Tab-separated table of C-alpha atoms in Angstrom:
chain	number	residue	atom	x	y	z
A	11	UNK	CA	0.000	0.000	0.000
A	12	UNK	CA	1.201	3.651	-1.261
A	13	UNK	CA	0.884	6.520	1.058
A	14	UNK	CA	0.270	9.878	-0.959
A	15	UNK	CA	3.950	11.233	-0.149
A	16	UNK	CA	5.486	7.663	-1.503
A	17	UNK	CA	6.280	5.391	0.978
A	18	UNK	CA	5.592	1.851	0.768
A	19	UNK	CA	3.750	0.117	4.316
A	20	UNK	CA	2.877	-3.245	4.745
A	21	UNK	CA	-0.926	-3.948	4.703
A	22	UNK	CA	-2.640	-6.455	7.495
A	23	UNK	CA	-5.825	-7.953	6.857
A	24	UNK	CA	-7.972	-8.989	9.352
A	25	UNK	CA	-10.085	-10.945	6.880
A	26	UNK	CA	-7.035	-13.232	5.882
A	27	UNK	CA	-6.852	-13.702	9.352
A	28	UNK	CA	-10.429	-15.126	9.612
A	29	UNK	CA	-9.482	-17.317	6.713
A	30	UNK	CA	-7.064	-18.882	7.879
A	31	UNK	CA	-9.076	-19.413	11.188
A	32	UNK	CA	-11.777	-20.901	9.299
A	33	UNK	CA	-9.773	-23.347	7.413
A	34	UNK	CA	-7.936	-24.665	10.707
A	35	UNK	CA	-11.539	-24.758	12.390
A	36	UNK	CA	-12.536	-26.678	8.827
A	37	UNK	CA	-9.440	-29.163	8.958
A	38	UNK	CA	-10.522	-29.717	12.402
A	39	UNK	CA	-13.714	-30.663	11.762
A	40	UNK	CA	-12.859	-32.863	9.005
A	41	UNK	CA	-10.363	-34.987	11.052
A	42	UNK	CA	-13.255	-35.288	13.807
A	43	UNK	CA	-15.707	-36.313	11.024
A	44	UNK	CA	-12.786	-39.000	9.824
A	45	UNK	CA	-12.013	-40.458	13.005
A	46	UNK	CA	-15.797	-40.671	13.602
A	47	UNK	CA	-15.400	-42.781	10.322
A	48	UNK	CA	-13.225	-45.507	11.157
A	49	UNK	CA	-14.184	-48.993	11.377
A	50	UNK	CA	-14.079	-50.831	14.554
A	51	UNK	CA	-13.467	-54.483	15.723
A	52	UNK	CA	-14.525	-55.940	18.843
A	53	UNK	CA	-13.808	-59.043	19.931
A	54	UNK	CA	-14.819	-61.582	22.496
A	55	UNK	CA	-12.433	-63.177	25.070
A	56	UNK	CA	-12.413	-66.613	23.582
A	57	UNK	CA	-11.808	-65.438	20.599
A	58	UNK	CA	-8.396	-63.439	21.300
A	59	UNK	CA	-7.393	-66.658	23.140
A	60	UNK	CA	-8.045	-68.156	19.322
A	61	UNK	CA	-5.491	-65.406	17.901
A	62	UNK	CA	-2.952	-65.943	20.351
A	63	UNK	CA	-2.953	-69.351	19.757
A	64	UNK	CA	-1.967	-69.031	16.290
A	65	UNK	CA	1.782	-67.981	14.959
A	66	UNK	CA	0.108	-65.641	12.571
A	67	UNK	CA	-1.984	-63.782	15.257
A	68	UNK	CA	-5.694	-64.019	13.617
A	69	UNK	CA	-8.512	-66.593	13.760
A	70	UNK	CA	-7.930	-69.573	11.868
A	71	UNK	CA	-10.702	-70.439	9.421
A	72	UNK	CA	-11.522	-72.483	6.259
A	73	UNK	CA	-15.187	-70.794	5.113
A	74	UNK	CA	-16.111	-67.513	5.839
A	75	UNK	CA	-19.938	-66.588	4.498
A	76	UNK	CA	-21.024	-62.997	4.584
A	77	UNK	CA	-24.616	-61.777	4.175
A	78	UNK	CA	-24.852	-58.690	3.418
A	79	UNK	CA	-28.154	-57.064	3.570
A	80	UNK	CA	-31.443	-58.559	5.528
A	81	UNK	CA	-32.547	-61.135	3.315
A	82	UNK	CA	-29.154	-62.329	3.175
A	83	UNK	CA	-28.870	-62.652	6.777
A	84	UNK	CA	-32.080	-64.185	6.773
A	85	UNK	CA	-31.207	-66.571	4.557
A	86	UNK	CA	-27.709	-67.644	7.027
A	87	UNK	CA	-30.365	-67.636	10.100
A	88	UNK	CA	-33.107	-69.682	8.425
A	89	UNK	CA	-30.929	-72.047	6.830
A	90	UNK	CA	-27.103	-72.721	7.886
A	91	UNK	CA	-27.197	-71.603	11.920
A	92	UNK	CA	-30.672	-72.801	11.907
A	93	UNK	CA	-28.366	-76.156	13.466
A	94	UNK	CA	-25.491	-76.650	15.212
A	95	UNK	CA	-24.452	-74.165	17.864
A	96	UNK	CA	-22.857	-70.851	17.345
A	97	UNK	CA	-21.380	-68.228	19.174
A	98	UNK	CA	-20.913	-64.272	18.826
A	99	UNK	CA	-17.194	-64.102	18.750
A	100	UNK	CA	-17.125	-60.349	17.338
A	101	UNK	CA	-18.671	-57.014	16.181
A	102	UNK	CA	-17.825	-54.673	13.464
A	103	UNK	CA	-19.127	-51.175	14.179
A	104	UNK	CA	-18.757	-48.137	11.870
A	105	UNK	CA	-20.525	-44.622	12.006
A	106	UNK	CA	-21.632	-42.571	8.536
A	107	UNK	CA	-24.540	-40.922	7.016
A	108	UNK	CA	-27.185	-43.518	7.778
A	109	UNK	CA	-25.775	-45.568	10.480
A	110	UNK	CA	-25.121	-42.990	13.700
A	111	UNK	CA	-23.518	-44.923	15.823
A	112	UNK	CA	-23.948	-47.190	18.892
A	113	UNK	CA	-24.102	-47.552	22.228
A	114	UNK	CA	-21.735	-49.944	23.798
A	115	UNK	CA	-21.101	-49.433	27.008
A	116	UNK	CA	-24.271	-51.948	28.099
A	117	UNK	CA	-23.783	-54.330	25.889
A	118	UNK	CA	-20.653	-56.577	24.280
A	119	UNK	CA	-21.932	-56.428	21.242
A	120	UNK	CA	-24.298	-53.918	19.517
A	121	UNK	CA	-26.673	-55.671	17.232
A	122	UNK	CA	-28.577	-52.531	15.597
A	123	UNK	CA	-25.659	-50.814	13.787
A	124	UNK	CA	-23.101	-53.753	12.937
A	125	UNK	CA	-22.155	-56.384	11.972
A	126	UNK	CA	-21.842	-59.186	14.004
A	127	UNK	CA	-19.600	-62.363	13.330
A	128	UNK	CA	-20.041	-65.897	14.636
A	129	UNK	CA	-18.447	-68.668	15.091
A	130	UNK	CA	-19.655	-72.486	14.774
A	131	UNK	CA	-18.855	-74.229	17.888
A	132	UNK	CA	-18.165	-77.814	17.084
A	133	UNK	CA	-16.201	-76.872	14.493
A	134	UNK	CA	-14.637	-73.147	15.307
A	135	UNK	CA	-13.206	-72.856	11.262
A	136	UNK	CA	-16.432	-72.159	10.433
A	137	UNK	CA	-17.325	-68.497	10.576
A	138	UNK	CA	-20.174	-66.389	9.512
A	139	UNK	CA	-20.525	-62.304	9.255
A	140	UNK	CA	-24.036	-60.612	9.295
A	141	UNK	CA	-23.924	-57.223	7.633
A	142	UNK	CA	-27.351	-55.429	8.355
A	143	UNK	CA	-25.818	-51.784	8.039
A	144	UNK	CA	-24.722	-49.959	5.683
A	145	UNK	CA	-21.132	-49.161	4.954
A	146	UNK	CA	-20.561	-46.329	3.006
A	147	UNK	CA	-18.042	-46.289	-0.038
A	148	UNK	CA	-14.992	-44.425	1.746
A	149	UNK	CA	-15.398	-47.417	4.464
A	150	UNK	CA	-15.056	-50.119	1.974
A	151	UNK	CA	-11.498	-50.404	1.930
A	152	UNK	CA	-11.056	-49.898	5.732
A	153	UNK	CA	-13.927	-53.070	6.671
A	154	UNK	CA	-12.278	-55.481	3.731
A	155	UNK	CA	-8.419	-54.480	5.487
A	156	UNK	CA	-9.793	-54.886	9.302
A	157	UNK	CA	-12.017	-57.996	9.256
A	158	UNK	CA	-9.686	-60.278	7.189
A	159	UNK	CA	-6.380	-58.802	8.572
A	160	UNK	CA	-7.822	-60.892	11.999
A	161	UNK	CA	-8.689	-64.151	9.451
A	162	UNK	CA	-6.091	-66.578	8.611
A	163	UNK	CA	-6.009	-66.799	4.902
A	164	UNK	CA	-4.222	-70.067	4.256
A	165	UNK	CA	-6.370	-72.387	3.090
A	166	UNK	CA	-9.759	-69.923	3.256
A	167	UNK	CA	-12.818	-70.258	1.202
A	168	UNK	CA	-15.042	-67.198	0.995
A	169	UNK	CA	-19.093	-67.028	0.127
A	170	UNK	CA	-20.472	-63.553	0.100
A	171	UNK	CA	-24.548	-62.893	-0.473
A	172	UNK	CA	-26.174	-60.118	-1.696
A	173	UNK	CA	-29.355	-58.979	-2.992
A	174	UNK	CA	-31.004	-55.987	-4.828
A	175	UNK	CA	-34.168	-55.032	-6.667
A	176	UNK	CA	-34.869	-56.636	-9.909
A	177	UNK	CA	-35.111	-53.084	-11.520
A	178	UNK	CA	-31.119	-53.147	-11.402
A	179	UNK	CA	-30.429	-56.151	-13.223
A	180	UNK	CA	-29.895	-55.181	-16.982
A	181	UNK	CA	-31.109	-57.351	-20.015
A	182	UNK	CA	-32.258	-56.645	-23.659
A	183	UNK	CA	-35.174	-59.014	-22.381
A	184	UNK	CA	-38.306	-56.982	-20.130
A	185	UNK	CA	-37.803	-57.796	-16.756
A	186	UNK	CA	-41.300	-58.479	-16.537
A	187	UNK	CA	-40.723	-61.231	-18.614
A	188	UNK	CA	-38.215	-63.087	-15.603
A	189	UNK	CA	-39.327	-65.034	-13.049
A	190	UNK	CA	-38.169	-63.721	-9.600
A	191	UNK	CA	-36.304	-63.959	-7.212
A	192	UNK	CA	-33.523	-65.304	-9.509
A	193	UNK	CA	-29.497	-65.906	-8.497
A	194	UNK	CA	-26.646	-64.763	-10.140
A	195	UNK	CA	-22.847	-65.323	-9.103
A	196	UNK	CA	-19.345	-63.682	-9.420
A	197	UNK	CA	-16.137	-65.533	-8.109
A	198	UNK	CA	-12.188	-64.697	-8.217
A	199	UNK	CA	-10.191	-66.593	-10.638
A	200	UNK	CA	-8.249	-68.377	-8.014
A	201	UNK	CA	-12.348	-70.412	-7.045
A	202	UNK	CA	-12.339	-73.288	-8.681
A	203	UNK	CA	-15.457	-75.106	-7.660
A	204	UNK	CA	-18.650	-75.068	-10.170
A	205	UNK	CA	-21.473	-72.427	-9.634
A	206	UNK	CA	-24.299	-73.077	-8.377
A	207	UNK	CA	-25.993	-70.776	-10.956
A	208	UNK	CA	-25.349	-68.273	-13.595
A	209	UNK	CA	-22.419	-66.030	-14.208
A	210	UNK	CA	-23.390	-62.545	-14.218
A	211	UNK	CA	-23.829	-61.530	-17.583
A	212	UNK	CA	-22.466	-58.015	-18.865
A	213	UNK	CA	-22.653	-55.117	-18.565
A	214	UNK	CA	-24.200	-56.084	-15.168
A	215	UNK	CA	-21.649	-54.904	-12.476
A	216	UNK	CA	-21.964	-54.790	-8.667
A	217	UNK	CA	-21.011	-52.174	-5.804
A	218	UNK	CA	-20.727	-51.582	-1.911
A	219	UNK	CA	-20.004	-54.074	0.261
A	220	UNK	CA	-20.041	-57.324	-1.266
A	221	UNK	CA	-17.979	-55.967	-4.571
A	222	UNK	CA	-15.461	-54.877	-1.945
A	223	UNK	CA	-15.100	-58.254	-0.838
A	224	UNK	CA	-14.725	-59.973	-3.622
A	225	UNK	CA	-12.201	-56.977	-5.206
A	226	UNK	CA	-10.277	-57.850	-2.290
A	227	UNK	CA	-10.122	-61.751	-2.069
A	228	UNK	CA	-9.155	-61.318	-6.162
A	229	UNK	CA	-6.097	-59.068	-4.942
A	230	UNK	CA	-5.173	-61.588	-2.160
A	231	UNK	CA	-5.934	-64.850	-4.515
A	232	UNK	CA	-8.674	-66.098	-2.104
A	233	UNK	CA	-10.726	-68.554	-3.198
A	234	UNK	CA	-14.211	-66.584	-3.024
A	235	UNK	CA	-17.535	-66.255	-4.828
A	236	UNK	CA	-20.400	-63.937	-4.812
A	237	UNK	CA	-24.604	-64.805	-5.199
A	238	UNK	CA	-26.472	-62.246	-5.871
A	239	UNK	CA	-30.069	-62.844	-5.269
A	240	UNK	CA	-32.351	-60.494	-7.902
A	241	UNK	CA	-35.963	-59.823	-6.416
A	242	UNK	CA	-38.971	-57.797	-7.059
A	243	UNK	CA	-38.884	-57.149	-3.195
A	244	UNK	CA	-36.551	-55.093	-1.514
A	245	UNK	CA	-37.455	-55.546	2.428
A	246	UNK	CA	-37.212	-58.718	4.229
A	247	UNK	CA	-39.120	-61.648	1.901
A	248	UNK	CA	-39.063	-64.977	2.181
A	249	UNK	CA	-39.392	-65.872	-0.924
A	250	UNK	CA	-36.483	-63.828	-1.654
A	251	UNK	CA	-34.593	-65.712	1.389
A	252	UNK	CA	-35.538	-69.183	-0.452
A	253	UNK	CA	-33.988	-68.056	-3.144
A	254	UNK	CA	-30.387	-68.680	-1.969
A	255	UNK	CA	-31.100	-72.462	-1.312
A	256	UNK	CA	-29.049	-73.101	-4.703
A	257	UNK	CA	-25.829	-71.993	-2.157
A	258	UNK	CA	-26.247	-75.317	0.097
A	259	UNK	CA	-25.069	-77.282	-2.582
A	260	UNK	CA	-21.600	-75.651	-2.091
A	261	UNK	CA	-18.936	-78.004	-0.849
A	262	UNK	CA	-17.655	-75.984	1.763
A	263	UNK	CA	-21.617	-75.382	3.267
A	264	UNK	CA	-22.860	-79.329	2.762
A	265	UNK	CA	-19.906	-80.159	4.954
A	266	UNK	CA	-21.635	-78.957	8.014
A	267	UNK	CA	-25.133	-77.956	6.834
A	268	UNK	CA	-26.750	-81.383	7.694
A	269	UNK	CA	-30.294	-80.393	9.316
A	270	UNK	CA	-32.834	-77.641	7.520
A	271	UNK	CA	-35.569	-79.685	9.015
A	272	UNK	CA	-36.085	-76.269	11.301
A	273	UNK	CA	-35.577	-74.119	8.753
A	274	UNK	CA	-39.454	-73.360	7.481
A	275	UNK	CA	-40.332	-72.661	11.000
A	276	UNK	CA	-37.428	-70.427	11.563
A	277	UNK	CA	-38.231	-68.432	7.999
A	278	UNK	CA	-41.561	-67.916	9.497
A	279	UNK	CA	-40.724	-66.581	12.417
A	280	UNK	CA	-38.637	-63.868	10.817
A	281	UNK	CA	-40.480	-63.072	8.589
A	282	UNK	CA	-43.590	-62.173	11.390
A	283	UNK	CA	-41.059	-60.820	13.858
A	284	UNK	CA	-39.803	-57.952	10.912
A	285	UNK	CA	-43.820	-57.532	10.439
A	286	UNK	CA	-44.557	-56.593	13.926
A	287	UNK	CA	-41.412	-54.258	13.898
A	288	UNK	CA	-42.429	-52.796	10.756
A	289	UNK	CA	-45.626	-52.179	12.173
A	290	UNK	CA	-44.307	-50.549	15.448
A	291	UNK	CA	-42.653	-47.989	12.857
A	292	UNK	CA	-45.576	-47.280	10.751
């Protein structure tokens, strides 16, 4: 800044001064928001005991299934823990824009906002991960990193399920035309067991969770394949949960699925139990 006789003086502006205030109280923010973002593991006792057993410090396992969504965990309640006995050996908590958070200070393990893994007790390889919330896409990477940086790979076998409205699935044929609920399946080039129903066809593609998964287990050259349920129902359905029943056939789930005898009853009752909820809410 000029004077009128000449002379040069520095200028000082308050307003840069707010800026820069702004953008530390911005950065701030941000970092809280991030931190608020992380994804977090708890575990039980017995199964820490499990990690320190091991020389590479994580839970040894040989099939790891992971419903993502209701119907898919439905479908793991109804029909594979529907015998045998299982335990909660862990829970998986995130916050973001639709899932705010948890409160665990009365209880282990949250069961609204996670996702909660189990463990079969006669034969602890076994595991299982119900995914009822939703993790958002700068969380992917994080939840695929945490939850199989605590599984032993060697030897693992991974089955992911999905499902989504029919209206996403694209064909040259009318949807209208296809009876639903139908399955479709993805796997990583290191599976090398058969299918249990059709590839997904281009230029179909998949996101969120499950894609995450299977991105990952390709990276890592885990055995690992993904069914996709299509339906013309979005909420919890049974017919929708029936339609994974192709998926017992796998060799890694007829191992230990022996008794579904239960499994009708069990359907049922979920099925009326997310009625009288839904109700509640209405």
């Amino acid at each position: 800044m000029a004077t009128f006789f000449g002379e040069v003086v520095p200028v000082f502006s308050r307003a840069v001064d707010d800026d820069d205030e702004e953008e530390d109280e911005d950065l701030e923010i941000r970092r809280e928001i991030e931190g608020q973002r992380k994804i977090n593991i708890q575990w039980s006792p017995e199964s820490r005991t499990s990690t320190e057993s091991t020389t590479e410090q994580s839970l040894p396992c040989s099939t790891f299934l992971i419903a993502v969504g209701q119907n898919a965990v439905g479908f793991l309640n109804s029909f594979v823990q529907c015998s045998g006995s299982w335990e909660i050996i862990g829970a998986v908590t995130l916050w973001n824009e639709r899932v705010k958070g948890t409160d665990t200070i009365n209880q282990q393990f949250p069961t609204d906002t996670s996702c909660l893994l189990y463990r079969l007790t006669s034969n602890p390889m076994i595991l299982t991960c119900h995914c009822n919330c939703y993790v958002a896409e700068d969380q992917l990477f994080e939840w695929t990193e945490k939850v199989f940086g605590n599984i032993q790979k060697r030897n693992l076998n991974v089955i992911v399920l999905s499902s989504c409205s029919v209206t996403e699935y694209k064909t040259p044929r009318s949807t209208s035309n296809i009876s639903v609920p139908f399955l479709r399946a993805l796997k990583t080039s290191a599976f090398q067991e058969t299918s249990h129903c059709v590839l997904l066809e281009q230029p179909n593609v998949l996101s969120g969770l499950p894609a995450a998964v299977l991105s990952y287990c390709q990276v890592k050259q885990i055995p690992a394949v993904l069914y996709h349920c299509y339906s013309d129902v979005t909420t919890i359905d049974s017919l929708t949960i029936e339609g994974f029943r192709p998926v017992l056939a796998c060799k890694s789930l007829s191992s230990f699925v022996k008794d579904t005898s239960r499994s009708a009853e069990m359907l049922k009752q979920l099925v009326d139990m997310n009625k009288i909820q839904s109700n509640l809410y209405t």
